[in-house]
Amino acid sequence: DAKTTQPNSMESNEEEPVHLPCNHSTISGTDYIHWYRQLPSQGPEYVIHGLTSNVNNRMASLAIAEDRKSSTLILHRATLRDAAVYYCIPMNYGGSQGNLIFGKGTKLSVKP
Amino acid sequence: EAGVVQSPRYKIIEKKQPVAFWCNPISGHNTLYWYLQNLGQGPELLIRYENEEAVDDSQLPKDRFSAERLKGVDSTLKIQPAELGDSAVYLCASSLAGGGGYEQYFGPGTRLTVT
């Protein structure tokens, strides 16, 4: 399984963009990069995932480095509701290995 | 569209008692997961089902934990007997299929307290 490195914590101001980095230098060519977040006292919430190209959805954007050894989750305008622990998780394409392995994640604080 | 439903949301039991958790996945999702989350840590997979077949139960403590997914829809996770160390949040998730191409959707979890 690919190892990931994320900052333990980050701070942001409300309505400003946030860039959450993740290093996954041992990722395999068939690993998707998934991002989930977990708000206090809730189950994890899917944010976005991608393989090679940058991805956008209504929640965030995912920028994947050309060598795929790192990625950045971009929240375009942070709100107080975005305060959560963000997990970056490489996940193999193959169904037999389709398990999420959560690390410690990055705890994002958003200041009003 | 309804999300993953879990019940109960909270459960307090004495050690050595049995306990069961129920999960109803999103309609049409073939893959179902049970995770355990200890305080301050990320979730850890207990078991994964593809339809009614348990395809990965390597992390399930089989001496006291059991699970079933009859008819490939709802699932039940049971602990018998419960121990103090089983106090945690038990999360259920589902996805259209297994593998990295599919996102997982999580329920709110069941918080178990064993006294």
Coordinates of N, CA and C in Angstrom, one line a residue:
Chain A
D1 N 0.8 -1.2 0.0 CA 0.0 0.0 0.0 C 0.9 1.2 0.0
A2 N 0.5 2.2 -0.8 CA 1.2 3.5 -0.9 C 1.2 4.2 0.4
K3 N 2.3 4.8 0.9 CA 2.3 5.6 2.1 C 2.0 7.0 1.7
T4 N 1.4 7.8 2.6 CA 1.1 9.2 2.4 C 1.6 10.0 3.5
T5 N 2.0 11.3 3.2 CA 2.4 12.2 4.1 C 1.6 13.5 4.0
Q6 N 0.9 13.9 5.1 CA 0.1 15.1 5.1 C 0.5 15.9 6.3
P7 N 0.4 17.2 6.2 CA 0.6 18.1 7.4 C -0.4 17.6 8.5
N8 N 0.0 17.7 9.7 CA -0.9 17.3 10.8 C -2.0 18.3 10.9
S9 N -1.8 19.6 10.7 CA -2.8 20.6 10.8 C -2.5 21.8 9.9
M10 N -3.6 22.5 9.5 CA -3.5 23.7 8.8 C -4.6 24.7 9.2
E11 N -4.3 25.9 9.0 CA -5.3 27.0 9.3 C -5.7 27.8 8.1
S12 N -6.9 28.2 8.0 CA -7.3 29.0 6.9 C -8.3 30.1 7.4
N13 N -8.4 31.2 6.7 CA -9.4 32.2 7.0 C -10.6 31.9 6.1
E14 N -11.8 32.2 6.7 CA -13.0 32.0 5.9 C -13.0 32.8 4.6
E15 N -13.6 32.2 3.6 CA -13.7 32.8 2.3 C -12.4 32.9 1.5
E16 N -11.3 32.3 2.1 CA -10.0 32.3 1.3 C -9.8 30.9 0.8
P17 N -9.0 30.8 -0.3 CA -8.7 29.4 -0.8 C -7.8 28.6 0.1
V18 N -8.0 27.3 0.1 CA -7.1 26.5 0.9 C -6.5 25.4 0.0
H19 N -5.2 25.2 0.2 CA -4.5 24.2 -0.6 C -4.0 23.1 0.4
L20 N -4.5 21.9 0.3 CA -4.1 20.9 1.2 C -3.2 19.9 0.5
P21 N -1.9 19.8 0.9 CA -1.0 19.0 0.1 C -1.0 17.5 0.7
C22 N -0.6 16.6 -0.2 CA -0.4 15.2 0.1 C 0.8 14.7 -0.7
N23 N 1.7 14.0 0.0 CA 2.8 13.3 -0.7 C 2.5 11.9 -0.7
H24 N 2.6 11.2 -1.9 CA 2.4 9.8 -2.0 C 3.4 9.3 -3.0
S25 N 4.6 9.4 -2.7 CA 5.7 9.1 -3.6 C 5.8 7.6 -4.0
T26 N 5.2 6.7 -3.2 CA 5.3 5.3 -3.5 C 4.0 4.8 -4.2
I27 N 3.2 5.7 -4.7 CA 2.0 5.3 -5.4 C 2.2 4.5 -6.6
S28 N 1.4 3.5 -6.9 CA 1.5 2.7 -8.1 C 0.7 3.2 -9.2
G29 N 1.0 2.8 -10.4 CA 0.4 3.3 -11.6 C -1.1 3.1 -11.6
T30 N -1.6 2.1 -10.9 CA -3.0 1.8 -10.9 C -3.8 2.3 -9.6
D31 N -3.1 3.1 -8.9 CA -3.8 3.7 -7.7 C -4.5 5.0 -8.1
Y32 N -5.8 5.1 -7.7 CA -6.5 6.3 -7.7 C -6.1 7.1 -6.5
I33 N -6.3 8.4 -6.5 CA -6.0 9.3 -5.3 C -7.4 9.8 -4.9
H34 N -7.7 9.3 -3.7 CA -9.0 9.7 -3.1 C -8.8 10.7 -2.0
W35 N -9.8 11.6 -1.8 CA -9.8 12.5 -0.7 C -11.1 12.4 0.0
Y36 N -11.1 12.2 1.3 CA -12.3 12.2 2.2 C -12.0 13.2 3.3
R37 N -13.1 13.6 3.9 CA -13.0 14.5 5.0 C -14.0 14.0 6.1
Q38 N -13.7 14.3 7.3 CA -14.5 13.9 8.4 C -14.7 15.1 9.4
L39 N -16.0 15.5 9.4 CA -16.4 16.6 10.4 C -16.5 15.9 11.8
P40 N -16.4 16.7 12.8 CA -16.6 16.2 14.2 C -17.9 15.4 14.3
S41 N -17.8 14.2 14.9 CA -18.9 13.4 15.3 C -19.7 12.9 14.0
Q42 N -19.1 12.9 12.9 CA -19.8 12.4 11.7 C -18.9 11.3 11.0
G43 N -19.5 10.6 10.1 CA -18.8 9.6 9.3 C -18.0 10.4 8.2
P44 N -17.0 9.7 7.7 CA -16.2 10.4 6.6 C -17.1 10.7 5.4
E45 N -16.7 11.7 4.7 CA -17.5 12.2 3.6 C -16.6 12.2 2.4
Y46 N -17.0 11.6 1.3 CA -16.2 11.6 0.0 C -16.1 13.1 -0.5
V47 N -14.9 13.4 -0.9 CA -14.7 14.8 -1.5 C -14.5 14.7 -3.0
I48 N -13.4 13.9 -3.4 CA -13.1 13.9 -4.8 C -12.1 12.8 -5.0
H49 N -11.9 12.3 -6.2 CA -10.9 11.4 -6.5 C -10.5 11.5 -8.0
G50 N -9.2 11.1 -8.3 CA -8.7 11.2 -9.6 C -7.6 10.2 -9.9
L51 N -7.2 10.0 -11.1 CA -6.1 9.1 -11.5 C -4.9 9.8 -12.0
T52 N -5.1 10.6 -13.1 CA -3.9 11.3 -13.6 C -4.3 12.8 -13.9
S53 N -5.4 13.1 -14.4 CA -5.8 14.4 -14.7 C -6.3 15.2 -13.5
N54 N -6.2 16.5 -13.6 CA -6.9 17.3 -12.5 C -8.4 17.1 -12.6
V55 N -9.0 17.2 -11.5 CA -10.5 16.9 -11.4 C -11.1 18.1 -10.6
N56 N -12.3 18.4 -11.0 CA -13.1 19.4 -10.4 C -14.5 18.8 -10.1
N57 N -15.1 19.2 -8.9 CA -16.5 18.9 -8.7 C -17.0 20.1 -7.8
R58 N -18.2 20.0 -7.4 CA -18.9 21.1 -6.7 C -18.2 21.4 -5.3
M59 N -17.5 20.4 -4.8 CA -16.9 20.6 -3.5 C -15.5 21.1 -3.6
A60 N -14.7 20.7 -4.5 CA -13.3 21.0 -4.5 C -12.7 20.7 -5.9
S61 N -11.4 21.0 -6.0 CA -10.6 20.6 -7.1 C -9.4 19.8 -6.6
L62 N -9.0 18.9 -7.5 CA -7.9 18.0 -7.2 C -6.8 18.2 -8.2
A63 N -5.6 18.7 -7.8 CA -4.5 18.9 -8.7 C -3.5 17.7 -8.5
I64 N -3.2 17.0 -9.5 CA -2.3 15.8 -9.4 C -1.0 16.2 -10.1
A65 N 0.1 16.0 -9.4 CA 1.4 16.3 -10.1 C 1.6 15.4 -11.3
E66 N 2.4 15.8 -12.2 CA 2.6 15.1 -13.4 C 3.2 13.7 -13.1
D67 N 4.1 13.6 -12.2 CA 4.7 12.3 -11.8 C 3.8 11.5 -10.8
R68 N 2.7 12.1 -10.4 CA 1.7 11.5 -9.5 C 2.3 11.2 -8.1
K69 N 3.4 11.8 -7.8 CA 3.9 11.5 -6.4 C 3.4 12.5 -5.4
S70 N 2.6 13.4 -5.8 CA 1.9 14.3 -4.9 C 0.6 14.8 -5.5
S71 N -0.2 15.3 -4.6 CA -1.5 15.9 -5.1 C -1.9 17.0 -4.1
T72 N -2.8 17.9 -4.5 CA -3.2 19.0 -3.7 C -4.7 19.1 -3.8
L73 N -5.4 19.1 -2.7 CA -6.8 19.3 -2.7 C -7.0 20.8 -2.5
I74 N -7.9 21.4 -3.3 CA -8.1 22.8 -3.3 C -9.5 23.1 -3.0
L75 N -9.7 23.8 -1.9 CA -11.1 24.4 -1.5 C -11.0 25.8 -1.9
H76 N -11.9 26.2 -2.8 CA -11.8 27.5 -3.5 C -12.1 28.7 -2.5
R77 N -13.1 28.5 -1.7 CA -13.5 29.5 -0.7 C -13.9 28.7 0.6
A78 N -13.0 28.7 1.5 CA -13.3 28.0 2.8 C -14.4 28.6 3.5
T79 N -15.2 27.7 4.1 CA -16.3 28.1 5.0 C -16.1 27.5 6.3
L80 N -16.8 27.9 7.3 CA -16.6 27.3 8.7 C -17.0 25.8 8.6
R81 N -17.9 25.5 7.7 CA -18.3 24.1 7.6 C -17.2 23.2 7.0
D82 N -16.2 23.8 6.5 CA -15.1 23.0 5.9 C -14.1 22.6 7.0
A83 N -14.2 23.0 8.2 CA -13.3 22.6 9.3 C -13.5 21.1 9.5
A84 N -12.5 20.3 9.3 CA -12.6 18.9 9.3 C -11.2 18.3 9.3
V85 N -11.1 17.0 9.4 CA -9.9 16.2 9.1 C -10.0 15.7 7.7
Y86 N -9.0 16.0 6.9 CA -8.9 15.7 5.5 C -7.9 14.5 5.3
Y87 N -8.4 13.5 4.6 CA -7.6 12.3 4.4 C -7.3 12.2 2.9
C88 N -6.0 12.0 2.6 CA -5.6 11.7 1.2 C -5.3 10.2 1.2
I89 N -5.9 9.4 0.3 CA -5.8 7.9 0.3 C -5.6 7.4 -1.1
P90 N -4.5 6.8 -1.4 CA -4.3 6.1 -2.7 C -5.1 4.8 -2.6
M91 N -5.8 4.5 -3.6 CA -6.6 3.3 -3.6 C -6.5 2.6 -5.0
N92 N -6.2 1.3 -4.9 CA -5.9 0.6 -6.1 C -7.2 0.4 -7.0
Y93 N -7.0 0.5 -8.3 CA -8.1 0.3 -9.2 C -8.8 -1.0 -9.1
G94 N -8.0 -2.0 -8.8 CA -8.5 -3.4 -8.8 C -9.5 -3.6 -7.7
G95 N -10.6 -4.3 -8.0 CA -11.7 -4.5 -7.0 C -11.2 -5.3 -5.8
S96 N -10.3 -6.2 -6.0 CA -9.9 -7.1 -4.9 C -9.0 -6.3 -3.9
Q97 N -8.6 -5.1 -4.3 CA -7.8 -4.3 -3.4 C -8.5 -3.0 -3.1
G98 N -9.8 -3.0 -3.2 CA -10.5 -1.7 -3.1 C -10.8 -1.3 -1.7
N99 N -9.8 -1.2 -0.8 CA -10.0 -0.8 0.5 C -9.4 0.5 0.8
L100 N -10.1 1.4 1.5 CA -9.5 2.7 2.0 C -8.6 2.4 3.2
I101 N -7.4 2.9 3.2 CA -6.6 2.8 4.4 C -6.3 4.2 4.8
F102 N -7.0 4.6 5.9 CA -6.9 6.0 6.4 C -5.6 6.2 7.3
G103 N -4.9 7.3 7.0 CA -3.8 7.7 7.8 C -4.3 8.7 8.9
K104 N -3.4 9.6 9.3 CA -3.8 10.5 10.3 C -4.5 11.8 9.7
G105 N -4.3 12.1 8.5 CA -5.0 13.2 7.8 C -4.4 14.5 8.3
T106 N -5.1 15.6 7.7 CA -4.8 17.0 8.1 C -6.0 17.6 8.7
K107 N -5.8 18.1 9.9 CA -6.9 18.8 10.6 C -6.9 20.2 10.1
L108 N -8.0 20.6 9.4 CA -8.1 22.0 8.9 C -9.0 22.8 9.9
S109 N -8.5 23.9 10.3 CA -9.2 24.9 11.1 C -9.5 26.1 10.2
V110 N -10.8 26.6 10.3 CA -11.2 27.8 9.5 C -11.6 28.9 10.5
K111 N -10.9 30.0 10.4 CA -11.2 31.1 11.2 C -12.1 32.1 10.6
P112 N -13.1 32.6 11.3 CA -14.1 33.6 10.7 C -13.4 34.9 10.5
Chain B
E1 N -31.8 11.5 -2.8 CA -31.4 10.1 -2.6 C -31.0 9.8 -1.2
A2 N -31.5 8.8 -0.6 CA -31.2 8.5 0.8 C -29.7 8.0 0.9
G3 N -29.1 8.4 2.0 CA -27.7 7.9 2.2 C -27.6 6.6 2.9
V4 N -26.5 6.3 3.4 CA -26.3 5.0 4.1 C -27.0 5.2 5.5
V5 N -27.8 4.3 5.9 CA -28.5 4.4 7.1 C -27.9 3.4 8.1
Q6 N -27.7 3.8 9.3 CA -27.2 2.9 10.4 C -28.1 3.1 11.6
S7 N -28.2 1.9 12.3 CA -28.9 2.0 13.6 C -28.3 0.9 14.5
P8 N -28.4 1.2 15.8 CA -28.7 2.4 16.4 C -27.6 3.4 16.3
R9 N -27.8 4.7 16.6 CA -26.7 5.7 16.6 C -25.8 5.6 17.8
Y10 N -26.4 5.2 18.9 CA -25.7 5.1 20.1 C -26.1 3.8 20.8
K11 N -25.1 3.1 21.5 CA -25.4 1.9 22.3 C -24.5 1.8 23.4
I12 N -25.1 1.6 24.6 CA -24.3 1.4 25.8 C -24.6 0.0 26.4
I13 N -23.6 -0.8 26.5 CA -23.9 -2.2 27.1 C -22.8 -2.5 28.1
E14 N -23.1 -3.5 28.9 CA -22.1 -4.0 29.8 C -21.2 -5.0 29.1
K15 N -20.0 -5.1 29.6 CA -19.1 -6.1 29.0 C -19.7 -7.5 29.1
K16 N -19.3 -8.3 28.2 CA -19.8 -9.7 28.0 C -21.2 -9.8 27.4
Q17 N -21.9 -8.7 27.2 CA -23.2 -8.7 26.6 C -23.0 -8.7 25.1
P18 N -24.0 -9.2 24.3 CA -23.9 -9.2 22.9 C -24.5 -7.8 22.4
V19 N -24.1 -7.5 21.1 CA -24.6 -6.2 20.5 C -24.6 -6.4 19.0
A20 N -25.6 -5.8 18.4 CA -25.7 -5.9 16.9 C -25.9 -4.5 16.3
F21 N -25.3 -4.3 15.2 CA -25.4 -3.0 14.4 C -26.0 -3.3 13.1
W22 N -26.8 -2.4 12.6 CA -27.5 -2.7 11.3 C -27.1 -1.6 10.3
C23 N -27.0 -1.9 9.1 CA -26.7 -1.0 8.0 C -27.5 -1.2 6.8
N24 N -28.1 -0.2 6.2 CA -28.8 -0.2 5.0 C -28.0 0.7 4.0
P25 N -27.4 0.1 3.0 CA -26.6 0.9 2.0 C -27.4 1.7 1.1
I26 N -26.8 2.5 0.3 CA -27.4 3.2 -0.8 C -28.0 2.2 -1.8
S27 N -29.2 2.5 -2.3 CA -29.8 1.6 -3.2 C -28.9 1.4 -4.5
G28 N -28.7 0.1 -4.8 CA -28.0 -0.2 -6.0 C -26.5 -0.3 -5.8
H29 N -26.0 -0.1 -4.6 CA -24.6 -0.2 -4.3 C -24.3 -1.7 -4.0
N30 N -23.4 -2.3 -4.7 CA -23.1 -3.7 -4.6 C -22.1 -4.0 -3.4
T31 N -21.3 -3.0 -3.2 CA -20.2 -3.2 -2.2 C -20.5 -2.5 -0.9
L32 N -20.3 -3.3 0.2 CA -20.6 -2.7 1.5 C -19.4 -3.0 2.4
Y33 N -19.1 -2.0 3.3 CA -17.9 -2.1 4.1 C -18.4 -1.8 5.6
W34 N -17.7 -2.4 6.5 CA -17.8 -2.1 7.9 C -16.4 -1.6 8.4
Y35 N -16.4 -0.5 9.0 CA -15.1 0.1 9.6 C -15.3 0.3 11.1
L36 N -14.1 0.3 11.7 CA -14.1 0.6 13.2 C -13.2 1.8 13.3
Q37 N -13.7 2.8 14.1 CA -12.9 4.0 14.3 C -12.8 4.2 15.8
N38 N -11.5 4.1 16.3 CA -11.2 4.4 17.7 C -11.0 5.9 17.8
L39 N -11.1 6.4 19.0 CA -11.1 7.9 19.2 C -9.7 8.4 18.8
G40 N -9.8 9.5 18.0 CA -8.6 10.2 17.5 C -7.8 9.5 16.4
Q41 N -8.4 8.4 15.9 CA -7.7 7.7 14.8 C -8.6 7.6 13.5
G42 N -8.1 7.3 12.4 CA -8.9 7.1 11.2 C -9.6 5.7 11.2
P43 N -10.6 5.6 10.4 CA -11.3 4.3 10.3 C -10.4 3.2 9.8
E44 N -10.7 2.0 10.3 CA -10.0 0.8 9.9 C -11.0 -0.2 9.4
L45 N -10.7 -0.8 8.3 CA -11.7 -1.8 7.7 C -11.8 -3.0 8.5
L46 N -13.0 -3.5 8.7 CA -13.3 -4.8 9.4 C -13.6 -5.8 8.3
I47 N -14.5 -5.5 7.4 CA -15.0 -6.5 6.4 C -15.5 -5.8 5.2
R48 N -15.4 -6.4 4.1 CA -15.9 -5.8 2.8 C -16.7 -6.9 2.1
Y49 N -17.9 -6.5 1.7 CA -18.8 -7.4 0.9 C -18.9 -7.0 -0.5
E50 N -18.9 -7.9 -1.4 CA -19.3 -7.7 -2.8 C -20.6 -8.5 -2.9
N51 N -21.7 -7.8 -3.1 CA -23.1 -8.4 -3.0 C -23.2 -9.2 -1.6
E52 N -23.5 -10.5 -1.6 CA -23.6 -11.1 -0.3 C -22.3 -11.9 0.1
E53 N -21.3 -11.7 -0.7 CA -20.0 -12.5 -0.4 C -19.0 -11.6 0.3
A54 N -18.5 -12.1 1.5 CA -17.5 -11.4 2.2 C -16.2 -11.6 1.5
V55 N -15.6 -10.6 0.8 CA -14.4 -10.8 0.0 C -13.2 -10.4 0.7
D56 N -13.3 -9.7 1.8 CA -12.1 -9.4 2.7 C -12.6 -9.2 4.1
D57 N -12.3 -10.3 4.9 CA -12.6 -10.2 6.3 C -11.4 -10.5 7.1
S58 N -10.2 -10.2 6.6 CA -8.9 -10.5 7.2 C -8.7 -9.7 8.5
Q59 N -9.4 -8.5 8.7 CA -9.2 -7.7 9.9 C -10.4 -7.9 10.8
L60 N -11.3 -8.8 10.6 CA -12.4 -9.1 11.5 C -12.0 -10.1 12.6
P61 N -12.1 -9.7 13.8 CA -11.7 -10.6 14.9 C -12.8 -11.7 15.0
K62 N -12.6 -12.8 14.4 CA -13.6 -13.8 14.2 C -14.0 -14.5 15.5
D63 N -13.2 -14.4 16.5 CA -13.6 -15.1 17.8 C -14.8 -14.4 18.4
R64 N -15.0 -13.2 18.2 CA -16.2 -12.5 18.8 C -17.0 -11.7 17.8
F65 N -16.5 -11.4 16.7 CA -17.2 -10.6 15.7 C -17.8 -11.5 14.6
S66 N -18.9 -11.1 14.1 CA -19.5 -11.8 13.0 C -20.3 -10.8 12.2
A67 N -20.5 -11.1 10.9 CA -21.2 -10.2 10.0 C -22.0 -11.0 9.0
E68 N -23.0 -10.4 8.5 CA -23.8 -11.1 7.4 C -24.4 -10.0 6.6
R69 N -24.6 -10.4 5.3 CA -25.3 -9.5 4.4 C -26.2 -10.4 3.5
L70 N -27.3 -10.7 4.1 CA -28.3 -11.6 3.4 C -28.9 -10.8 2.2
K71 N -29.1 -11.5 1.1 CA -29.7 -11.0 -0.1 C -28.9 -9.8 -0.7
G72 N -27.7 -9.6 -0.2 CA -26.8 -8.6 -0.8 C -27.3 -7.2 -0.6
V73 N -28.1 -6.9 0.4 CA -28.5 -5.5 0.6 C -28.1 -5.1 2.0
D74 N -29.0 -5.2 3.0 CA -28.7 -4.8 4.4 C -27.6 -5.7 5.0
S75 N -27.0 -5.2 6.0 CA -26.0 -6.0 6.7 C -26.1 -5.8 8.2
T76 N -25.6 -6.8 8.9 CA -25.6 -6.7 10.4 C -24.2 -7.1 10.8
L77 N -23.7 -6.4 11.8 CA -22.4 -6.7 12.4 C -22.7 -7.0 13.9
K78 N -22.2 -8.1 14.4 CA -22.5 -8.5 15.7 C -21.2 -8.7 16.5
I79 N -21.3 -8.4 17.8 CA -20.2 -8.7 18.7 C -20.7 -9.5 19.9
Q80 N -20.1 -10.6 20.1 CA -20.5 -11.5 21.2 C -19.4 -12.3 21.7
P81 N -18.9 -12.1 23.0 CA -19.3 -11.1 23.9 C -18.5 -9.8 23.7
A82 N -19.1 -8.7 24.1 CA -18.4 -7.4 24.0 C -17.4 -7.3 25.1
E83 N -16.2 -6.6 24.8 CA -15.2 -6.3 25.7 C -15.0 -4.8 25.8
L84 N -14.4 -4.4 26.9 CA -14.2 -3.0 27.1 C -13.5 -2.3 25.9
G85 N -12.6 -3.0 25.4 CA -11.8 -2.4 24.2 C -12.6 -2.3 23.0
D86 N -13.8 -2.8 22.9 CA -14.6 -2.7 21.7 C -15.3 -1.3 21.7
S87 N -15.2 -0.5 22.7 CA -15.8 0.8 22.7 C -15.2 1.6 21.6
A88 N -16.0 2.1 20.6 CA -15.5 2.7 19.4 C -16.8 3.2 18.6
V89 N -16.5 3.8 17.4 CA -17.5 4.1 16.5 C -17.5 3.0 15.4
Y90 N -18.6 2.4 15.0 CA -18.7 1.4 14.0 C -19.3 2.1 12.8
L91 N -18.6 2.1 11.7 CA -19.1 2.8 10.5 C -19.4 1.8 9.4
C92 N -20.5 2.1 8.7 CA -20.8 1.4 7.5 C -20.7 2.3 6.3
A93 N -20.2 1.7 5.2 CA -20.1 2.5 3.9 C -20.5 1.6 2.8
S94 N -20.8 2.2 1.7 CA -21.2 1.5 0.5 C -20.7 2.2 -0.8
S95 N -20.5 1.4 -1.8 CA -20.1 2.0 -3.1 C -20.7 1.1 -4.2
L96 N -20.8 1.7 -5.4 CA -21.3 1.0 -6.6 C -20.6 -0.3 -6.8
A97 N -19.3 -0.3 -6.7 CA -18.5 -1.5 -6.9 C -17.2 -1.3 -6.1
G98 N -16.4 -2.4 -6.0 CA -15.1 -2.2 -5.3 C -14.1 -1.7 -6.2
G99 N -13.0 -1.2 -5.6 CA -11.9 -0.7 -6.4 C -11.8 0.9 -6.4
G100 N -10.6 1.3 -6.7 CA -10.3 2.8 -6.6 C -11.1 3.7 -7.5
G101 N -11.8 3.2 -8.5 CA -12.5 4.0 -9.4 C -13.9 4.5 -8.8
Y102 N -14.2 4.0 -7.6 CA -15.5 4.2 -7.1 C -15.4 4.9 -5.7
E103 N -16.2 5.9 -5.5 CA -16.2 6.5 -4.2 C -17.0 5.8 -3.2
Q104 N -16.7 5.9 -1.9 CA -17.5 5.3 -0.9 C -18.3 6.3 -0.1
Y105 N -19.5 5.9 0.3 CA -20.4 6.8 1.0 C -20.6 6.2 2.4
F106 N -20.4 7.0 3.4 CA -20.4 6.5 4.8 C -21.7 6.9 5.5
G107 N -22.1 6.0 6.4 CA -23.2 6.3 7.3 C -22.7 7.2 8.5
P108 N -23.6 7.5 9.4 CA -23.2 8.4 10.5 C -22.5 7.6 11.6
G109 N -22.5 6.3 11.5 CA -21.8 5.5 12.5 C -22.7 5.1 13.8
T110 N -22.3 4.1 14.5 CA -22.9 3.7 15.7 C -21.8 3.8 16.8
R111 N -22.0 4.7 17.8 CA -21.1 4.8 18.9 C -21.4 3.8 19.9
L112 N -20.5 2.9 20.1 CA -20.6 1.8 21.2 C -19.8 2.1 22.4
T113 N -20.4 2.1 23.5 CA -19.7 2.2 24.8 C -19.9 0.9 25.6
V114 N -18.9 0.3 26.0 CA -18.9 -0.9 26.8 C -18.4 -0.6 28.2
T115 N -19.3 -0.9 29.2 CA -18.9 -0.5 30.5 C -18.7 -1.8 31.4

